[in-house]
GROMACS .gro file of C-alpha atoms in nm:
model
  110
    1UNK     CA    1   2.672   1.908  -0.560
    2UNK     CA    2   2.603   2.083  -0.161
    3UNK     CA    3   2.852   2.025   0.056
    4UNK     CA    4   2.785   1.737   0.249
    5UNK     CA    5   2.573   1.518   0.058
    6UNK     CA    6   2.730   1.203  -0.095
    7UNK     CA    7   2.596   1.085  -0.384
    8UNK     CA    8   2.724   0.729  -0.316
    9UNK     CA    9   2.561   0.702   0.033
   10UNK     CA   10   2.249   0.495   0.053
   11UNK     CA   11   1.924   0.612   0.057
   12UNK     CA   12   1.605   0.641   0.319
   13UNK     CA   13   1.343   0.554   0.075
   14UNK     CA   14   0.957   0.566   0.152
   15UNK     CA   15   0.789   0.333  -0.046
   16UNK     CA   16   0.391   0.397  -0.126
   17UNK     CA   17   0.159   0.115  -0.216
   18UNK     CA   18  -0.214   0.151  -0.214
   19UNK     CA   19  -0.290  -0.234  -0.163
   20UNK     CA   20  -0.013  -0.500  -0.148
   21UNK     CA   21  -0.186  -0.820  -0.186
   22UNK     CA   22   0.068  -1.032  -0.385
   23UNK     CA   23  -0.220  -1.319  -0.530
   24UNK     CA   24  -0.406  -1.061  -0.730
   25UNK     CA   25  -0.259  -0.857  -0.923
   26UNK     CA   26   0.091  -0.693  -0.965
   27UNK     CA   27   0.133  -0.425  -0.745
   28UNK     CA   28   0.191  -0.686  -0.426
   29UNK     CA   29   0.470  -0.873  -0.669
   30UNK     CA   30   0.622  -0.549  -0.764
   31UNK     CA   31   0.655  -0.426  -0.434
   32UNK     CA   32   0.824  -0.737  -0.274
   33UNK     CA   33   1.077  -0.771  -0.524
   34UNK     CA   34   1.161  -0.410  -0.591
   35UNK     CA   35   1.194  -0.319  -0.217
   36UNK     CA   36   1.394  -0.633  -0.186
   37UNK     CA   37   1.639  -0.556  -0.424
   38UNK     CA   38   1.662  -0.201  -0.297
   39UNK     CA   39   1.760  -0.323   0.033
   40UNK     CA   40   2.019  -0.557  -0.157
   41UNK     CA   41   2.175  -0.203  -0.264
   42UNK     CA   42   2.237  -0.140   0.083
   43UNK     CA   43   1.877   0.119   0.140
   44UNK     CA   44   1.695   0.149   0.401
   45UNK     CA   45   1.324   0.121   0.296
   46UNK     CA   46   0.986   0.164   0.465
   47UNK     CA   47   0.658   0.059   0.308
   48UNK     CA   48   0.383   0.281   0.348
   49UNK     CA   49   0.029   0.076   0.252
   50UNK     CA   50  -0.296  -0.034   0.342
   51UNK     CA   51  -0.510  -0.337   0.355
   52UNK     CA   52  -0.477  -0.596   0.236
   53UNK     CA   53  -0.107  -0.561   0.338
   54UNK     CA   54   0.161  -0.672   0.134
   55UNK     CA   55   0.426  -0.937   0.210
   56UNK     CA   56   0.766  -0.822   0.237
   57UNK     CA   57   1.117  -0.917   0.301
   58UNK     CA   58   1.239  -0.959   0.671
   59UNK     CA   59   1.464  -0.641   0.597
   60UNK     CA   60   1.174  -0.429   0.468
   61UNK     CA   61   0.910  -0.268   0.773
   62UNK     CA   62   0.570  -0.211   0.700
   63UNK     CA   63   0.390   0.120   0.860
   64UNK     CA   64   0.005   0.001   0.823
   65UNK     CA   65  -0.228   0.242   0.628
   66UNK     CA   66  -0.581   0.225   0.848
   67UNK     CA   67  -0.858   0.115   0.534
   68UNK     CA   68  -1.204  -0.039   0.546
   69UNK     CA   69  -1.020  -0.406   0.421
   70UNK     CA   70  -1.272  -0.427   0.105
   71UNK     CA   71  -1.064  -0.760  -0.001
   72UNK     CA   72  -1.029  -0.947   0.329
   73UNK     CA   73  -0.933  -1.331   0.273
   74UNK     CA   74  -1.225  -1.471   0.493
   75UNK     CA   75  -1.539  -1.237   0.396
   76UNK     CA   76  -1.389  -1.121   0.001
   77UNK     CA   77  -1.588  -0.820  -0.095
   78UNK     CA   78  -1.752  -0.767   0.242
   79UNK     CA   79  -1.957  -0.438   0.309
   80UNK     CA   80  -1.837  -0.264   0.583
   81UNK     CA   81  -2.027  -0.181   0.894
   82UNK     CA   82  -2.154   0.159   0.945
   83UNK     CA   83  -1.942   0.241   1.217
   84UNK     CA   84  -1.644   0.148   1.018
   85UNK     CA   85  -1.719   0.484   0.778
   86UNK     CA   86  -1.496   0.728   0.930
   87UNK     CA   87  -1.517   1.008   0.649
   88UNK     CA   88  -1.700   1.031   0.327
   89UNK     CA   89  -1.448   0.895   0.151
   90UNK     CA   90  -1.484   0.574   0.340
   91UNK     CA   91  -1.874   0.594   0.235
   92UNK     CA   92  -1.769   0.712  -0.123
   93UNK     CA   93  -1.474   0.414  -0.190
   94UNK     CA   94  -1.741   0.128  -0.067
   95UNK     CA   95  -1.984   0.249  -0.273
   96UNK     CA   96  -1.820   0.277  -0.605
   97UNK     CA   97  -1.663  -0.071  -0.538
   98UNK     CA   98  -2.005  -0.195  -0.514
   99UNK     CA   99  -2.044  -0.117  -0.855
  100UNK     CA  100  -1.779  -0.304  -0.968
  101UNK     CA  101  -1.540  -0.059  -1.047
  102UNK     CA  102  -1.247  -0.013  -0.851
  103UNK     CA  103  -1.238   0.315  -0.683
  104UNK     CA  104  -0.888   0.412  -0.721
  105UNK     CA  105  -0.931   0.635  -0.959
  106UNK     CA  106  -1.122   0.870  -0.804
  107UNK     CA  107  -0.928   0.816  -0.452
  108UNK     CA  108  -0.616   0.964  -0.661
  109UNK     CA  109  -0.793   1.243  -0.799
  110UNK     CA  110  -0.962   1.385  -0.451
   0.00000   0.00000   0.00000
């Protein structure tokens, strides 16, 4: 072990989510419950996601990924407006999800 790092100390974790909605589906559970119980360990974590946002424990911050909000709760599935498409990406994730296929996939692999 370096000099200087303790292995008992707690950690700064950064924790990833892609889409945290906890009513559909089991990434939004997982990431409640597992960054709660981290903080019960006594670490400091940060959630890093995008719409729609997950719910999280008073102890647990949220920095807000910018997204095109494909599942909002008023207009589910809406098509975004033109000026919403920022990159092709944007253009590429809307129209794959138009499909029916969720376009995670291929936003993991670019």
């Amino acid at each position: 072990m370096s000099a200087g790092l303790d292995a008992d100390a707690p950690l700064r974790i950064a924790y990833l989510t892609y889409r945290g909605k906890p009513h559909v589906g089991g990434q939004g559970i997982y990431t409640r419950h597992l960054t709660k119980a981290l903080c019960d360990l006594g670490h400091s974590v940060e959630v890093f996601g995008g719409q729609p946002y997950p719910v999280l424990d008073d102890r647990v911050p949220l920095t807000a990924l910018r997204s095109l909000d494909l599942f909002n709760d008023h207009y589910p599935g809406r098509f975004p407006a033109f000026w919403e498409f920022k990159s092709r990406f944007d253009f590429l994730e809307t129209a794959v999800f138009s499909t029916g296929v969720f376009p995670e996939p291929l936003a993991f692999s670019a």
